[in-house]
Amino acid sequence: MTDTIPSTVDIDTILRAIPHRYPFLLVDKVKDIVPSKSAIGVKNVTMNEPQFNGHFPGLPIFPGVLIVEALAQTSAVLVSLSLNLVGTSAVVYFMGIDKCKFRRKVVPGDTLELRVDTIRGGGKVWKFNGLATVDGETAAECEFMAMIDRRQD
């Protein structure tokens, strides 16, 4: 683990930390980073996103599963930064989800704050608590697990 990671990272660092790309990159910024412990991702929801063509025509609602994916991507950035994996071929894979609840619709114009707190970490398998909010209101909450695959270059 490195103690010199920044408390906020922009899209350039996110792109070096995780392999996700359009249309599946769901985090615009990560802030309030505490290595190996917590971080807050930011996702600006816009009408220009492809899922709104079908979810739902005339009533655009950001899919709950994509909120969970955005939480997972935030945790992957946290893990990548904490373990000094940025710029390597390592990948953080989503493993499982528990206790997931959706509490509020998320629509274009909303800004999702994606808080992840480490329940267990440091090794190959990490467990997180995730909380997604819009303007302080809970949109989704869950616990989830991720596994680090340190691929060979």
GROMACS .gro file of N, CA and C in nm, residues 20-153:
model
  402
   20HIS      N    1  -1.248  -0.024  -1.750
   20HIS     CA    2  -1.379   0.012  -1.805
   20HIS      C    3  -1.369   0.131  -1.900
   21ARG      N    4  -1.448   0.127  -2.006
   21ARG     CA    5  -1.452   0.233  -2.107
   21ARG      C    6  -1.597   0.253  -2.151
   22TYR      N    7  -1.621   0.361  -2.227
   22TYR     CA    8  -1.754   0.387  -2.280
   22TYR      C    9  -1.804   0.263  -2.353
   23PRO      N   10  -1.929   0.226  -2.336
   23PRO     CA   11  -2.034   0.293  -2.259
   23PRO      C   12  -2.047   0.241  -2.116
   24PHE      N   13  -1.943   0.174  -2.066
   24PHE     CA   14  -1.957   0.111  -1.935
   24PHE      C   15  -1.872   0.174  -1.826
   25LEU      N   16  -1.807   0.285  -1.853
   25LEU     CA   17  -1.735   0.357  -1.748
   25LEU      C   18  -1.836   0.446  -1.676
   26LEU      N   19  -1.856   0.422  -1.547
   26LEU     CA   20  -1.966   0.485  -1.474
   26LEU      C   21  -1.919   0.572  -1.358
   27VAL      N   22  -1.793   0.612  -1.359
   27VAL     CA   23  -1.739   0.699  -1.254
   27VAL      C   24  -1.663   0.812  -1.321
   28ASP      N   25  -1.697   0.937  -1.285
   28ASP     CA   26  -1.632   1.054  -1.344
   28ASP      C   27  -1.518   1.108  -1.259
   29LYS      N   28  -1.523   1.085  -1.128
   29LYS     CA   29  -1.423   1.137  -1.035
   29LYS      C   30  -1.432   1.052  -0.909
   30VAL      N   31  -1.319   1.041  -0.837
   30VAL     CA   32  -1.320   0.976  -0.706
   30VAL      C   33  -1.251   1.073  -0.609
   31LYS      N   34  -1.319   1.096  -0.495
   31LYS     CA   35  -1.270   1.194  -0.398
   31LYS      C   36  -1.274   1.136  -0.257
   32ASP      N   37  -1.223   1.214  -0.163
   32ASP     CA   38  -1.222   1.175  -0.022
   32ASP      C   39  -1.162   1.035  -0.003
   33ILE      N   40  -1.054   1.007  -0.075
   33ILE     CA   41  -0.991   0.875  -0.072
   33ILE      C   42  -0.910   0.859   0.056
   34VAL      N   43  -0.940   0.753   0.128
   34VAL     CA   44  -0.861   0.712   0.244
   34VAL      C   45  -0.808   0.573   0.208
   35PRO      N   46  -0.678   0.560   0.180
   35PRO     CA   47  -0.623   0.433   0.129
   35PRO      C   48  -0.669   0.311   0.208
   36SER      N   49  -0.716   0.212   0.133
   36SER     CA   50  -0.763   0.083   0.185
   36SER      C   51  -0.888   0.093   0.273
   37LYS      N   52  -0.943   0.212   0.291
   37LYS     CA   53  -1.057   0.228   0.382
   37LYS      C   54  -1.185   0.277   0.314
   38SER      N   55  -1.177   0.387   0.239
   38SER     CA   56  -1.301   0.444   0.184
   38SER      C   57  -1.272   0.541   0.071
   39ALA      N   58  -1.376   0.570  -0.005
   39ALA     CA   59  -1.369   0.669  -0.113
   39ALA      C   60  -1.510   0.704  -0.155
   40ILE      N   61  -1.523   0.818  -0.223
   40ILE     CA   62  -1.651   0.859  -0.278
   40ILE      C   63  -1.634   0.882  -0.428
   41GLY      N   64  -1.708   0.805  -0.507
   41GLY     CA   65  -1.710   0.825  -0.651
   41GLY      C   66  -1.819   0.924  -0.687
   42VAL      N   67  -1.802   0.989  -0.801
   42VAL     CA   68  -1.902   1.082  -0.851
   42VAL      C   69  -1.940   1.039  -0.992
   43LYS      N   70  -2.070   1.027  -1.016
   43LYS     CA   71  -2.124   0.993  -1.148
   43LYS      C   72  -2.227   1.098  -1.184
   44ASN      N   73  -2.198   1.175  -1.289
   44ASN     CA   74  -2.293   1.273  -1.340
   44ASN      C   75  -2.383   1.204  -1.442
   45VAL      N   76  -2.509   1.193  -1.412
   45VAL     CA   77  -2.603   1.122  -1.498
   45VAL      C   78  -2.656   1.220  -1.603
   46THR      N   79  -2.638   1.185  -1.731
   46THR     CA   80  -2.684   1.272  -1.839
   46THR      C   81  -2.777   1.196  -1.934
   47MET      N   82  -2.861   1.270  -2.003
   47MET     CA   83  -2.955   1.210  -2.098
   47MET      C   84  -2.882   1.149  -2.218
   48ASN      N   85  -2.756   1.183  -2.238
   48ASN     CA   86  -2.679   1.133  -2.352
   48ASN      C   87  -2.634   0.988  -2.337
   49GLU      N   88  -2.668   0.923  -2.228
   49GLU     CA   89  -2.620   0.787  -2.204
   49GLU      C   90  -2.708   0.684  -2.276
   50PRO      N   91  -2.644   0.578  -2.331
   50PRO     CA   92  -2.716   0.484  -2.417
   50PRO      C   93  -2.829   0.407  -2.348
   51GLN      N   94  -2.821   0.383  -2.218
   51GLN     CA   95  -2.925   0.304  -2.152
   51GLN      C   96  -3.061   0.372  -2.154
   52PHE      N   97  -3.063   0.505  -2.169
   52PHE     CA   98  -3.191   0.575  -2.167
   52PHE      C   99  -3.272   0.554  -2.294
   53ASN      N  100  -3.212   0.499  -2.399
   53ASN     CA  101  -3.290   0.465  -2.519
   53ASN      C  102  -3.394   0.358  -2.489
   54GLY      N  103  -3.363   0.271  -2.393
   54GLY     CA  104  -3.456   0.162  -2.365
   54GLY      C  105  -3.500   0.153  -2.220
   55HIS      N  106  -3.449   0.238  -2.132
   55HIS     CA  107  -3.481   0.229  -1.989
   55HIS      C  108  -3.521   0.365  -1.935
   56PHE      N  109  -3.629   0.412  -1.952
   56PHE     CA  110  -3.742   0.366  -2.033
   56PHE      C  111  -3.772   0.477  -2.131
   57PRO      N  112  -3.816   0.444  -2.254
   57PRO     CA  113  -3.849   0.549  -2.351
   57PRO      C  114  -3.955   0.645  -2.294
   58GLY      N  115  -3.922   0.774  -2.294
   58GLY     CA  116  -4.014   0.873  -2.241
   58GLY      C  117  -4.010   0.888  -2.090
   59LEU      N  118  -3.943   0.798  -2.020
   59LEU     CA  119  -3.932   0.803  -1.874
   59LEU      C  120  -3.793   0.754  -1.835
   60PRO      N  121  -3.689   0.834  -1.861
   60PRO     CA  122  -3.552   0.786  -1.837
   60PRO      C  123  -3.520   0.768  -1.690
   61ILE      N  124  -3.487   0.644  -1.654
   61ILE     CA  125  -3.447   0.610  -1.517
   61ILE      C  126  -3.315   0.535  -1.526
   62PHE      N  127  -3.216   0.581  -1.450
   62PHE     CA  128  -3.086   0.515  -1.447
   62PHE      C  129  -3.102   0.379  -1.381
   63PRO      N  130  -3.065   0.270  -1.450
   63PRO     CA  131  -3.088   0.136  -1.395
   63PRO      C  132  -3.016   0.111  -1.263
   64GLY      N  133  -3.087   0.048  -1.171
   64GLY     CA  134  -3.030   0.016  -1.041
   64GLY      C  135  -2.903  -0.067  -1.050
   65VAL      N  136  -2.900  -0.162  -1.143
   65VAL     CA  137  -2.780  -0.245  -1.157
   65VAL      C  138  -2.659  -0.161  -1.197
   66LEU      N  139  -2.682  -0.051  -1.269
   66LEU     CA  140  -2.571   0.037  -1.306
   66LEU      C  141  -2.526   0.122  -1.188
   67ILE      N  142  -2.616   0.151  -1.096
   67ILE     CA  143  -2.576   0.218  -0.972
   67ILE      C  144  -2.482   0.126  -0.894
   68VAL      N  145  -2.519  -0.001  -0.884
   68VAL     CA  146  -2.433  -0.098  -0.815
   68VAL      C  147  -2.299  -0.111  -0.887
   69GLU      N  148  -2.301  -0.115  -1.019
   69GLU     CA  149  -2.177  -0.122  -1.096
   69GLU      C  150  -2.091   0.002  -1.071
   70ALA      N  151  -2.151   0.120  -1.062
   70ALA     CA  152  -2.076   0.242  -1.034
   70ALA      C  153  -2.011   0.235  -0.895
   71LEU      N  154  -2.081   0.179  -0.797
   71LEU     CA  155  -2.021   0.157  -0.665
   71LEU      C  156  -1.902   0.062  -0.677
   72ALA      N  157  -1.919  -0.046  -0.753
   72ALA     CA  158  -1.811  -0.143  -0.770
   72ALA      C  159  -1.690  -0.079  -0.840
   73GLN      N  160  -1.714   0.005  -0.941
   73GLN     CA  161  -1.604   0.072  -1.009
   73GLN      C  162  -1.532   0.167  -0.914
   74THR      N  163  -1.606   0.235  -0.828
   74THR     CA  164  -1.544   0.322  -0.728
   74THR      C  165  -1.453   0.241  -0.637
   75SER      N  166  -1.501   0.125  -0.594
   75SER     CA  167  -1.418   0.040  -0.507
   75SER      C  168  -1.296  -0.012  -0.582
   76ALA      N  169  -1.309  -0.041  -0.711
   76ALA     CA  170  -1.195  -0.088  -0.790
   76ALA      C  171  -1.088   0.021  -0.800
   77VAL      N  172  -1.130   0.146  -0.814
   77VAL     CA  173  -1.033   0.256  -0.815
   77VAL      C  174  -0.964   0.264  -0.678
   78LEU      N  175  -1.040   0.254  -0.570
   78LEU     CA  176  -0.983   0.258  -0.435
   78LEU      C  177  -0.881   0.146  -0.417
   79VAL      N  178  -0.914   0.024  -0.457
   79VAL     CA  179  -0.823  -0.089  -0.443
   79VAL      C  180  -0.698  -0.067  -0.529
   80SER      N  181  -0.718  -0.025  -0.652
   80SER     CA  182  -0.605  -0.004  -0.743
   80SER      C  183  -0.508   0.101  -0.688
   81LEU      N  184  -0.562   0.209  -0.637
   81LEU     CA  185  -0.477   0.312  -0.576
   81LEU      C  186  -0.410   0.262  -0.449
   82SER      N  187  -0.485   0.194  -0.365
   82SER     CA  188  -0.434   0.147  -0.235
   82SER      C  189  -0.323   0.045  -0.250
   83LEU      N  190  -0.332  -0.039  -0.351
   83LEU     CA  191  -0.233  -0.146  -0.371
   83LEU      C  192  -0.129  -0.110  -0.477
   84ASN      N  193  -0.127   0.017  -0.519
   84ASN     CA  194  -0.031   0.064  -0.618
   84ASN      C  195  -0.040  -0.016  -0.749
   85LEU      N  196  -0.163  -0.039  -0.797
   85LEU     CA  197  -0.186  -0.116  -0.919
   85LEU      C  198  -0.217  -0.029  -1.039
   86VAL      N  199  -0.223   0.103  -1.022
   86VAL     CA  200  -0.254   0.194  -1.133
   86VAL      C  201  -0.149   0.177  -1.242
   87GLY      N  202  -0.196   0.159  -1.365
   87GLY     CA  203  -0.106   0.144  -1.478
   87GLY      C  204  -0.056   0.002  -1.499
   88THR      N  205  -0.099  -0.092  -1.415
   88THR     CA  206  -0.060  -0.233  -1.433
   88THR      C  207  -0.174  -0.306  -1.504
   89SER      N  208  -0.155  -0.433  -1.528
   89SER     CA  209  -0.259  -0.513  -1.594
   89SER      C  210  -0.354  -0.578  -1.493
   90ALA      N  211  -0.340  -0.548  -1.366
   90ALA     CA  212  -0.429  -0.606  -1.264
   90ALA      C  213  -0.573  -0.560  -1.287
   91VAL      N  214  -0.667  -0.649  -1.258
   91VAL     CA  215  -0.809  -0.620  -1.273
   91VAL      C  216  -0.880  -0.656  -1.143
   92VAL      N  217  -0.973  -0.571  -1.102
   92VAL     CA  218  -1.056  -0.598  -0.985
   92VAL      C  219  -1.192  -0.644  -1.036
   93TYR      N  220  -1.227  -0.769  -1.006
   93TYR     CA  221  -1.352  -0.829  -1.053
   93TYR      C  222  -1.460  -0.826  -0.945
   94PHE      N  223  -1.581  -0.796  -0.987
   94PHE     CA  224  -1.699  -0.801  -0.901
   94PHE      C  225  -1.727  -0.948  -0.871
   95MET      N  226  -1.747  -0.983  -0.744
   95MET     CA  227  -1.768  -1.123  -0.706
   95MET      C  228  -1.908  -1.154  -0.656
   96GLY      N  229  -1.968  -1.062  -0.583
   96GLY     CA  230  -2.098  -1.093  -0.526
   96GLY      C  231  -2.159  -0.971  -0.461
   97ILE      N  232  -2.288  -0.981  -0.435
   97ILE     CA  233  -2.361  -0.869  -0.376
   97ILE      C  234  -2.462  -0.922  -0.275
   98ASP      N  235  -2.477  -0.850  -0.166
   98ASP     CA  236  -2.572  -0.886  -0.061
   98ASP      C  237  -2.645  -0.761  -0.015
   99LYS      N  238  -2.762  -0.782   0.044
   99LYS     CA  239  -2.836  -0.674   0.111
   99LYS      C  240  -2.857  -0.552   0.023
  100CYS      N  241  -2.889  -0.573  -0.102
  100CYS     CA  242  -2.907  -0.460  -0.194
  100CYS      C  243  -3.050  -0.408  -0.189
  101LYS      N  244  -3.060  -0.277  -0.175
  101LYS     CA  245  -3.191  -0.210  -0.173
  101LYS      C  246  -3.183  -0.085  -0.258
  102PHE      N  247  -3.290  -0.060  -0.332
  102PHE     CA  248  -3.302   0.062  -0.410
  102PHE      C  249  -3.410   0.148  -0.346
  103ARG      N  250  -3.377   0.276  -0.324
  103ARG     CA  251  -3.464   0.361  -0.243
  103ARG      C  252  -3.520   0.483  -0.317
  104ARG      N  253  -3.458   0.519  -0.431
  104ARG     CA  254  -3.497   0.642  -0.499
  104ARG      C  255  -3.461   0.629  -0.646
  105LYS      N  256  -3.546   0.685  -0.733
  105LYS     CA  257  -3.514   0.689  -0.876
  105LYS      C  258  -3.398   0.784  -0.900
  106VAL      N  259  -3.315   0.748  -0.996
  106VAL     CA  260  -3.206   0.834  -1.041
  106VAL      C  261  -3.235   0.868  -1.187
  107VAL      N  262  -3.232   0.997  -1.219
  107VAL     CA  263  -3.272   1.043  -1.352
  107VAL      C  264  -3.166   1.139  -1.409
  108PRO      N  265  -3.172   1.164  -1.541
  108PRO     CA  266  -3.077   1.259  -1.600
  108PRO      C  267  -3.080   1.392  -1.525
  109GLY      N  268  -2.960   1.446  -1.504
  109GLY     CA  269  -2.945   1.569  -1.428
  109GLY      C  270  -2.901   1.544  -1.285
  110ASP      N  271  -2.920   1.421  -1.236
  110ASP     CA  272  -2.876   1.386  -1.101
  110ASP      C  273  -2.725   1.363  -1.097
  111THR      N  274  -2.667   1.390  -0.982
  111THR     CA  275  -2.528   1.354  -0.955
  111THR      C  276  -2.528   1.250  -0.845
  112LEU      N  277  -2.478   1.132  -0.880
  112LEU     CA  278  -2.469   1.023  -0.783
  112LEU      C  279  -2.340   1.038  -0.703
  113GLU      N  280  -2.350   1.032  -0.571
  113GLU     CA  281  -2.233   1.018  -0.486
  113GLU      C  282  -2.228   0.873  -0.443
  114LEU      N  283  -2.115   0.809  -0.465
  114LEU     CA  284  -2.098   0.666  -0.451
  114LEU      C  285  -1.998   0.636  -0.340
  115ARG      N  286  -2.045   0.622  -0.218
  115ARG     CA  287  -1.955   0.599  -0.104
  115ARG      C  288  -1.929   0.451  -0.087
  116VAL      N  289  -1.802   0.415  -0.083
  116VAL     CA  290  -1.763   0.277  -0.054
  116VAL      C  291  -1.674   0.276   0.070
  117ASP      N  292  -1.707   0.186   0.161
  117ASP     CA  293  -1.629   0.168   0.284
  117ASP      C  294  -1.584   0.023   0.290
  118THR      N  295  -1.458   0.001   0.315
  118THR     CA  296  -1.404  -0.134   0.321
  118THR      C  297  -1.449  -0.202   0.451
  119ILE      N  298  -1.508  -0.318   0.434
  119ILE     CA  299  -1.542  -0.403   0.548
  119ILE      C  300  -1.424  -0.497   0.576
  120ARG      N  301  -1.369  -0.551   0.468
  120ARG     CA  302  -1.253  -0.641   0.477
  120ARG      C  303  -1.168  -0.619   0.353
  121GLY      N  304  -1.039  -0.604   0.370
  121GLY     CA  305  -0.953  -0.579   0.255
  121GLY      C  306  -0.809  -0.612   0.283
  122GLY      N  307  -0.725  -0.580   0.186
  122GLY     CA  308  -0.582  -0.599   0.201
  122GLY      C  309  -0.529  -0.720   0.127
  123GLY      N  310  -0.609  -0.823   0.111
  123GLY     CA  311  -0.565  -0.943   0.041
  123GLY      C  312  -0.620  -0.948  -0.100
  124LYS      N  313  -0.648  -1.070  -0.146
  124LYS     CA  314  -0.699  -1.090  -0.282
  124LYS      C  315  -0.849  -1.060  -0.291
  125VAL      N  316  -0.924  -1.084  -0.183
  125VAL     CA  317  -1.068  -1.062  -0.182
  125VAL      C  318  -1.100  -0.949  -0.083
  126TRP      N  319  -1.178  -0.854  -0.131
  126TRP     CA  320  -1.218  -0.738  -0.050
  126TRP      C  321  -1.369  -0.738  -0.038
  127LYS      N  322  -1.420  -0.685   0.071
  127LYS     CA  323  -1.564  -0.669   0.091
  127LYS      C  324  -1.592  -0.524   0.126
  128PHE      N  325  -1.702  -0.470   0.070
  128PHE     CA  326  -1.734  -0.329   0.086
  128PHE      C  327  -1.880  -0.309   0.125
  129ASN      N  328  -1.903  -0.197   0.189
  129ASN     CA  329  -2.037  -0.143   0.207
  129ASN      C  330  -2.049  -0.030   0.106
  130GLY      N  331  -2.158  -0.028   0.029
  130GLY     CA  332  -2.178   0.077  -0.070
  130GLY      C  333  -2.305   0.156  -0.042
  131LEU      N  334  -2.297   0.287  -0.061
  131LEU     CA  335  -2.411   0.375  -0.043
  131LEU      C  336  -2.410   0.478  -0.155
  132ALA      N  337  -2.516   0.478  -0.236
  132ALA     CA  338  -2.529   0.575  -0.345
  132ALA      C  339  -2.636   0.676  -0.305
  133THR      N  340  -2.602   0.805  -0.315
  133THR     CA  341  -2.697   0.909  -0.279
  133THR      C  342  -2.707   1.014  -0.389
  134VAL      N  343  -2.820   1.084  -0.389
  134VAL     CA  344  -2.842   1.200  -0.475
  134VAL      C  345  -2.894   1.310  -0.383
  135ASP      N  346  -2.822   1.421  -0.379
  135ASP     CA  347  -2.860   1.534  -0.293
  135ASP      C  348  -2.889   1.490  -0.149
  136GLY      N  349  -2.808   1.398  -0.099
  136GLY     CA  350  -2.823   1.351   0.039
  136GLY      C  351  -2.927   1.244   0.060
  137GLU      N  352  -3.006   1.211  -0.042
  137GLU     CA  353  -3.108   1.105  -0.032
  137GLU      C  354  -3.050   0.973  -0.079
  138THR      N  355  -3.076   0.866  -0.005
  138THR     CA  356  -3.028   0.734  -0.044
  138THR      C  357  -3.097   0.687  -0.171
  139ALA      N  358  -3.017   0.651  -0.271
  139ALA     CA  359  -3.069   0.593  -0.395
  139ALA      C  360  -3.055   0.441  -0.392
  140ALA      N  361  -2.943   0.392  -0.338
  140ALA     CA  362  -2.919   0.248  -0.328
  140ALA      C  363  -2.817   0.222  -0.219
  141GLU      N  364  -2.825   0.101  -0.163
  141GLU     CA  365  -2.728   0.058  -0.063
  141GLU      C  366  -2.707  -0.092  -0.077
  142CYS      N  367  -2.585  -0.137  -0.048
  142CYS     CA  368  -2.555  -0.280  -0.062
  142CYS      C  369  -2.421  -0.312   0.003
  143GLU      N  370  -2.396  -0.441   0.016
  143GLU     CA  371  -2.264  -0.493   0.047
  143GLU      C  372  -2.221  -0.573  -0.076
  144PHE      N  373  -2.092  -0.567  -0.108
  144PHE     CA  374  -2.044  -0.643  -0.223
  144PHE      C  375  -1.899  -0.683  -0.205
  145MET      N  376  -1.858  -0.780  -0.285
  145MET     CA  377  -1.722  -0.832  -0.278
  145MET      C  378  -1.655  -0.821  -0.414
  146ALA      N  379  -1.522  -0.808  -0.408
  146ALA     CA  380  -1.441  -0.799  -0.529
  146ALA      C  381  -1.314  -0.880  -0.510
  147MET      N  382  -1.259  -0.929  -0.621
  147MET     CA  383  -1.137  -1.008  -0.620
  147MET      C  384  -1.034  -0.942  -0.710
  148ILE      N  385  -0.910  -0.940  -0.667
  148ILE     CA  386  -0.802  -0.882  -0.747
  148ILE      C  387  -0.733  -0.992  -0.825
  149ASP      N  388  -0.723  -0.972  -0.955
  149ASP     CA  389  -0.650  -1.064  -1.043
  149ASP      C  390  -0.527  -0.988  -1.093
  150ARG      N  391  -0.412  -1.026  -1.041
  150ARG     CA  392  -0.286  -0.963  -1.082
  150ARG      C  393  -0.231  -1.039  -1.202
  151ARG      N  394  -0.285  -1.006  -1.319
  151ARG     CA  395  -0.246  -1.073  -1.442
  151ARG      C  396  -0.099  -1.050  -1.473
  152GLN      N  397  -0.046  -1.141  -1.550
  152GLN     CA  398   0.093  -1.128  -1.595
  152GLN      C  399   0.094  -1.048  -1.725
  153ASP      N  400   0.185  -0.953  -1.735
  153ASP     CA  401   0.198  -0.873  -1.859
  153ASP      C  402   0.256  -0.954  -1.971
   0.00000   0.00000   0.00000
